[in-house]
PDB file of C-alpha atoms in Angstrom:
ATOM      1  CA  MET A   1    -109.399  20.335 -85.836  1.00  0.00           C
ATOM      2  CA  GLY A   2    -107.884  22.680 -88.435  1.00  0.00           C
ATOM      3  CA  ASP A   3    -107.894  25.615 -86.040  1.00  0.00           C
ATOM      4  CA  LEU A   4    -106.256  23.539 -83.315  1.00  0.00           C
ATOM      5  CA  LEU A   5    -103.655  22.143 -85.695  1.00  0.00           C
ATOM      6  CA  HIS A   6    -102.833  25.607 -87.039  1.00  0.00           C
ATOM      7  CA  THR A   7    -102.432  27.032 -83.529  1.00  0.00           C
ATOM      8  CA  LEU A   8    -100.333  24.107 -82.264  1.00  0.00           C
ATOM      9  CA  THR A   9     -98.151  24.277 -85.385  1.00  0.00           C
ATOM     10  CA  THR A  10     -97.581  28.011 -84.920  1.00  0.00           C
ATOM     11  CA  ILE A  11     -96.609  27.467 -81.285  1.00  0.00           C
ATOM     12  CA  ALA A  12     -94.264  24.616 -82.251  1.00  0.00           C
ATOM     13  CA  LYS A  13     -92.614  26.743 -84.963  1.00  0.00           C
ATOM     14  CA  ASN A  14     -91.757  29.333 -82.336  1.00  0.00           C
ATOM     15  CA  ALA A  15     -91.109  27.151 -79.298  1.00  0.00           C
ATOM     16  CA  GLY A  16     -90.112  23.762 -80.676  1.00  0.00           C
ATOM     17  CA  LEU A  17     -91.620  20.615 -79.199  1.00  0.00           C
ATOM     18  CA  PHE A  18     -90.143  21.120 -75.725  1.00  0.00           C
ATOM     19  CA  GLY A  19     -89.285  24.824 -75.466  1.00  0.00           C
ATOM     20  CA  SER A  20     -91.364  27.916 -74.894  1.00  0.00           C
ATOM     21  CA  PHE A  21     -91.626  31.347 -76.429  1.00  0.00           C
ATOM     22  CA  GLU A  22     -92.732  34.692 -75.130  1.00  0.00           C
ATOM     23  CA  THR A  23     -95.591  36.464 -76.887  1.00  0.00           C
ATOM     24  CA  SER A  24     -98.836  38.305 -76.366  1.00  0.00           C
ATOM     25  CA  THR A  25    -102.351  37.434 -77.451  1.00  0.00           C
ATOM     26  CA  ILE A  26    -102.191  40.390 -79.845  1.00  0.00           C
ATOM     27  CA  LEU A  27     -99.062  39.118 -81.629  1.00  0.00           C
ATOM     28  CA  LEU A  28    -100.287  35.533 -81.746  1.00  0.00           C
ATOM     29  CA  ALA A  29    -103.698  36.656 -83.016  1.00  0.00           C
ATOM     30  CA  LYS A  30    -102.014  38.575 -85.842  1.00  0.00           C
ATOM     31  CA  ALA A  31     -99.911  35.528 -86.755  1.00  0.00           C
ATOM     32  CA  LEU A  32    -103.039  33.361 -86.881  1.00  0.00           C
ATOM     33  CA  ASN A  33    -105.240  35.980 -88.565  1.00  0.00           C
ATOM     34  CA  THR A  34    -107.827  36.197 -85.793  1.00  0.00           C
ATOM     35  CA  SER A  35    -108.920  38.704 -83.159  1.00  0.00           C
ATOM     36  CA  GLN A  36    -107.153  39.198 -79.835  1.00  0.00           C
ATOM     37  CA  GLN A  37    -110.323  38.201 -77.964  1.00  0.00           C
ATOM     38  CA  THR A  38    -110.710  34.983 -79.951  1.00  0.00           C
ATOM     39  CA  MET A  39    -107.031  34.147 -79.431  1.00  0.00           C
ATOM     40  CA  SER A  40    -107.321  34.755 -75.696  1.00  0.00           C
ATOM     41  CA  ARG A  41    -110.361  32.449 -75.418  1.00  0.00           C
ATOM     42  CA  LYS A  42    -108.680  29.799 -77.579  1.00  0.00           C
ATOM     43  CA  LEU A  43    -105.506  29.791 -75.450  1.00  0.00           C
ATOM     44  CA  ILE A  44    -107.514  29.542 -72.219  1.00  0.00           C
ATOM     45  CA  GLU A  45    -109.411  26.560 -73.654  1.00  0.00           C
ATOM     46  CA  MET A  46    -106.257  24.888 -74.997  1.00  0.00           C
ATOM     47  CA  ASP A  47    -104.563  25.310 -71.615  1.00  0.00           C
ATOM     48  CA  ARG A  48    -107.589  23.918 -69.781  1.00  0.00           C
ATOM     49  CA  GLU A  49    -107.724  20.909 -72.138  1.00  0.00           C
ATOM     50  CA  GLY A  50    -104.010  20.145 -71.710  1.00  0.00           C
ATOM     51  CA  PHE A  51    -102.716  21.072 -75.184  1.00  0.00           C
ATOM     52  CA  ILE A  52    -100.508  23.963 -74.037  1.00  0.00           C
ATOM     53  CA  SER A  53     -99.049  25.562 -70.951  1.00  0.00           C
ATOM     54  CA  ARG A  54     -99.119  29.335 -70.372  1.00  0.00           C
ATOM     55  CA  LYS A  55     -97.148  31.334 -67.828  1.00  0.00           C
ATOM     56  CA  PRO A  56     -97.461  35.104 -67.365  1.00  0.00           C
ATOM     57  CA  THR A  57     -94.378  37.207 -68.126  1.00  0.00           C
ATOM     58  CA  ALA A  58     -93.602  40.916 -68.104  1.00  0.00           C
ATOM     59  CA  LYS A  59     -94.234  41.087 -71.877  1.00  0.00           C
ATOM     60  CA  GLY A  60     -97.301  38.851 -72.035  1.00  0.00           C
ATOM     61  CA  MET A  61     -96.933  35.123 -71.596  1.00  0.00           C
ATOM     62  CA  ALA A  62     -94.620  32.203 -72.233  1.00  0.00           C
ATOM     63  CA  ILE A  63     -96.365  29.453 -74.177  1.00  0.00           C
ATOM     64  CA  SER A  64     -95.204  25.879 -74.583  1.00  0.00           C
ATOM     65  CA  LEU A  65     -96.721  22.676 -75.864  1.00  0.00           C
ATOM     66  CA  ALA A  66     -97.999  20.316 -73.199  1.00  0.00           C
ATOM     67  CA  GLU A  67     -97.800  16.540 -73.588  1.00  0.00           C
ATOM     68  CA  LYS A  68    -101.225  16.320 -75.247  1.00  0.00           C
ATOM     69  CA  GLY A  69    -100.336  19.034 -77.778  1.00  0.00           C
ATOM     70  CA  ARG A  70     -97.007  17.380 -78.634  1.00  0.00           C
ATOM     71  CA  GLY A  71     -98.727  14.026 -78.949  1.00  0.00           C
ATOM     72  CA  ASP A  72    -101.341  15.372 -81.356  1.00  0.00           C
ATOM     73  CA  LEU A  73     -98.707  17.070 -83.523  1.00  0.00           C
ATOM     74  CA  ILE A  74     -96.674  13.859 -83.670  1.00  0.00           C
ATOM     75  CA  THR A  75     -99.784  11.849 -84.592  1.00  0.00           C
ATOM     76  CA  TRP A  76    -100.737  14.314 -87.361  1.00  0.00           C
ATOM     77  CA  HIS A  77     -97.142  14.293 -88.622  1.00  0.00           C
ATOM     78  CA  ASN A  78     -97.082  10.508 -88.817  1.00  0.00           C
ATOM     79  CA  GLU A  79    -100.454  10.375 -90.594  1.00  0.00           C
ATOM     80  CA  LEU A  80     -99.402  13.000 -93.148  1.00  0.00           C
ATOM     81  CA  ARG A  81     -96.051  11.304 -93.662  1.00  0.00           C
ATOM     82  CA  ALA A  82     -97.787   8.016 -94.437  1.00  0.00           C
ATOM     83  CA  ILE A  83    -100.020   9.785 -96.973  1.00  0.00           C
ATOM     84  CA  PHE A  84     -97.131  11.496 -98.736  1.00  0.00           C
ATOM     85  CA  LEU A  85     -94.990   8.355 -98.812  1.00  0.00           C
ATOM     86  CA  LYS A  86     -97.777   6.181-100.196  1.00  0.00           C
ATOM     87  CA  ARG A  87     -97.075   5.293-103.819  1.00  0.00           C
ATOM     88  CA  ASP A  88    -100.384   3.691-104.910  1.00  0.00           C
TER      89      ASP A  88
END
C-alpha cells in the first residue's frame, strides 16, 4: 500500500486530482527513487487496475489519476485527517 500511496501522491502533486502531467518513466522513477524498469511495470499495473490513465505523447506519456486512484487518495486523506484531529 505504501508504494501505491507514494506513487499516487506524486502523480497528484504534479497533475492535481483531475488534471494530467507529461513525464517519462525515467523522470518518474527518479522522483520515486526506483528503477525505470520497475516504474514502467508499476505504471502498467496501475493503469490495468484502474488507478491511473496513461496516454503516449511525444515526450513520454501524460499521466492522470483515474476514478479509483482519486477515490483511494480521498479515503487515505480522510483517514489521516481523522487521526490528526483526534484529541484523545
